[in-house]
CSV table of C-alpha atoms in Angstrom, one decimal:
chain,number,residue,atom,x,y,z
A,19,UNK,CA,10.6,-14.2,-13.3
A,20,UNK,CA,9.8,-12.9,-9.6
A,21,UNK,CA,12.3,-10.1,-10.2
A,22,UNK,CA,10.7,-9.2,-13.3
A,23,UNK,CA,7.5,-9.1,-11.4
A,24,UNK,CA,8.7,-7.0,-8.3
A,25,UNK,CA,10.3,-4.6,-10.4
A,26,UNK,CA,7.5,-4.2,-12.7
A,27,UNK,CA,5.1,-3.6,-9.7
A,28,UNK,CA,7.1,-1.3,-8.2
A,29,UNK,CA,7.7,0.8,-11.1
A,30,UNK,CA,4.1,0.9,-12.1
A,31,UNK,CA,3.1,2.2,-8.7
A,32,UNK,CA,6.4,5.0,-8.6
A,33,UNK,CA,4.4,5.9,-11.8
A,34,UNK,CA,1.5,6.9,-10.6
A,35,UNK,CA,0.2,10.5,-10.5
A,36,UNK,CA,-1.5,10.8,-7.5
A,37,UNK,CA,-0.5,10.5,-3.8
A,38,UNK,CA,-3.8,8.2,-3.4
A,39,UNK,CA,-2.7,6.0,-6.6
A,40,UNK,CA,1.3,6.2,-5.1
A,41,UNK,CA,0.2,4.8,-1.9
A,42,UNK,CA,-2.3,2.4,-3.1
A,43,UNK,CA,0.6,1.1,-6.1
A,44,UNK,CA,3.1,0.4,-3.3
A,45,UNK,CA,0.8,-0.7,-0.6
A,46,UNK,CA,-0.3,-3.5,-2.7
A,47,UNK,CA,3.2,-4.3,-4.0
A,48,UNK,CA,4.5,-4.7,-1.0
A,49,UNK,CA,1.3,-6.4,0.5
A,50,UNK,CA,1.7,-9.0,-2.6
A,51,UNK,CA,5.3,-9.8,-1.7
A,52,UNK,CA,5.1,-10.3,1.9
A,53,UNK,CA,1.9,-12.0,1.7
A,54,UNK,CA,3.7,-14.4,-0.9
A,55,UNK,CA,6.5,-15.1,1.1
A,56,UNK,CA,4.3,-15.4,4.1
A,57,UNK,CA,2.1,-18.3,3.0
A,58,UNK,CA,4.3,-19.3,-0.4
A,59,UNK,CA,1.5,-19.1,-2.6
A,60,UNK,CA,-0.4,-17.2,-5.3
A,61,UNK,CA,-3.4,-16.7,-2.8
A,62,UNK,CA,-1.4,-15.2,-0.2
A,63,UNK,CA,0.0,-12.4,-2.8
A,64,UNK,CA,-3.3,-11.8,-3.4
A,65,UNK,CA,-4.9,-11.2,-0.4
A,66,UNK,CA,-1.5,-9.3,0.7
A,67,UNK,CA,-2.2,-7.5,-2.2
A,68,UNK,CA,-5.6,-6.6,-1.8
A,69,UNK,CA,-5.0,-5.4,1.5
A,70,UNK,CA,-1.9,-3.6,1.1
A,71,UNK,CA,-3.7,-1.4,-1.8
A,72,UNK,CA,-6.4,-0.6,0.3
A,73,UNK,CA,-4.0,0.6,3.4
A,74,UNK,CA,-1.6,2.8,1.0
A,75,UNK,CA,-4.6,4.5,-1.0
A,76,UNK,CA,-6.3,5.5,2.5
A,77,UNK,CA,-2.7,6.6,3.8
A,78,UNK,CA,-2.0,8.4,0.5
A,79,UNK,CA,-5.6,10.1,0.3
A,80,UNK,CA,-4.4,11.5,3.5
A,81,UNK,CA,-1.5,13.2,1.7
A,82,UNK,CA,-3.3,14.8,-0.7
A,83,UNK,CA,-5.4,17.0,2.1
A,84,UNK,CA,-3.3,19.2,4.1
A,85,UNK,CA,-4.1,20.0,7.5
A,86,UNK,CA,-5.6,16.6,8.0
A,87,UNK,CA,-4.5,14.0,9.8
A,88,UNK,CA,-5.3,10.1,10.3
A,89,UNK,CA,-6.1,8.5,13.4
A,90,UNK,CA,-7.3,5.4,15.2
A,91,UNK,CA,-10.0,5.7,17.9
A,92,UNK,CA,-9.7,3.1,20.6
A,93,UNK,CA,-11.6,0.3,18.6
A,94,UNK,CA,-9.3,0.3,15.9
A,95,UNK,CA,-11.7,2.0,13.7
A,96,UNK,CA,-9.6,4.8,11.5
A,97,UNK,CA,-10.4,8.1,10.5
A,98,UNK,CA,-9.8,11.7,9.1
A,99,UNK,CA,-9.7,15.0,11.2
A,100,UNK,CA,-8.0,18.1,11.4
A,101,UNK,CA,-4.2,18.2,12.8
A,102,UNK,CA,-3.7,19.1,16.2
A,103,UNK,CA,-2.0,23.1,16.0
A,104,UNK,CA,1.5,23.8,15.6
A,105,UNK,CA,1.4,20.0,13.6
């Protein structure tokens, strides 16, 4: 039944049109299935989940704009600017 789920997950997210809805599919897969084996519950997928979709969507909405870039300032705190040249 878990490898039903896994693979059903994953192909939903390959599915996806978008570099945003690819990153945000897979982030969450793969946030559900370490956060399950992490804690061995139901809530633990969830939250992985939850997180993971957030993290690939913002990753993948990144893709979609060329000649931005994503960074971190020093308090963790992430953001969008242009690309440093010759990038």
């Amino acid at each position: 039944m878990r490898k039903a789920l896994v693979l059903l997950l994953v192909g939903a997210s390959l599915a996806s049109c978008t570099a945003t809805e690819q990153g945000a599919g897979i982030g969450a897969a793969s946030g559900a299935v370490i956060g399950g084996l992490a804690t061995g519950n139901v809530r633990g997928a969830a939250v992985g989940a939850a997180i993971g979709g957030v993290s690939g969507a913002l990753i993948g909405s990144v893709a979609e704009q060329p000649g931005q870039c994503y960074y971190r300032d020093r308090y963790g705190r992430r953001y969008i600017d242009d690309c440093p040249r010759r990038y």
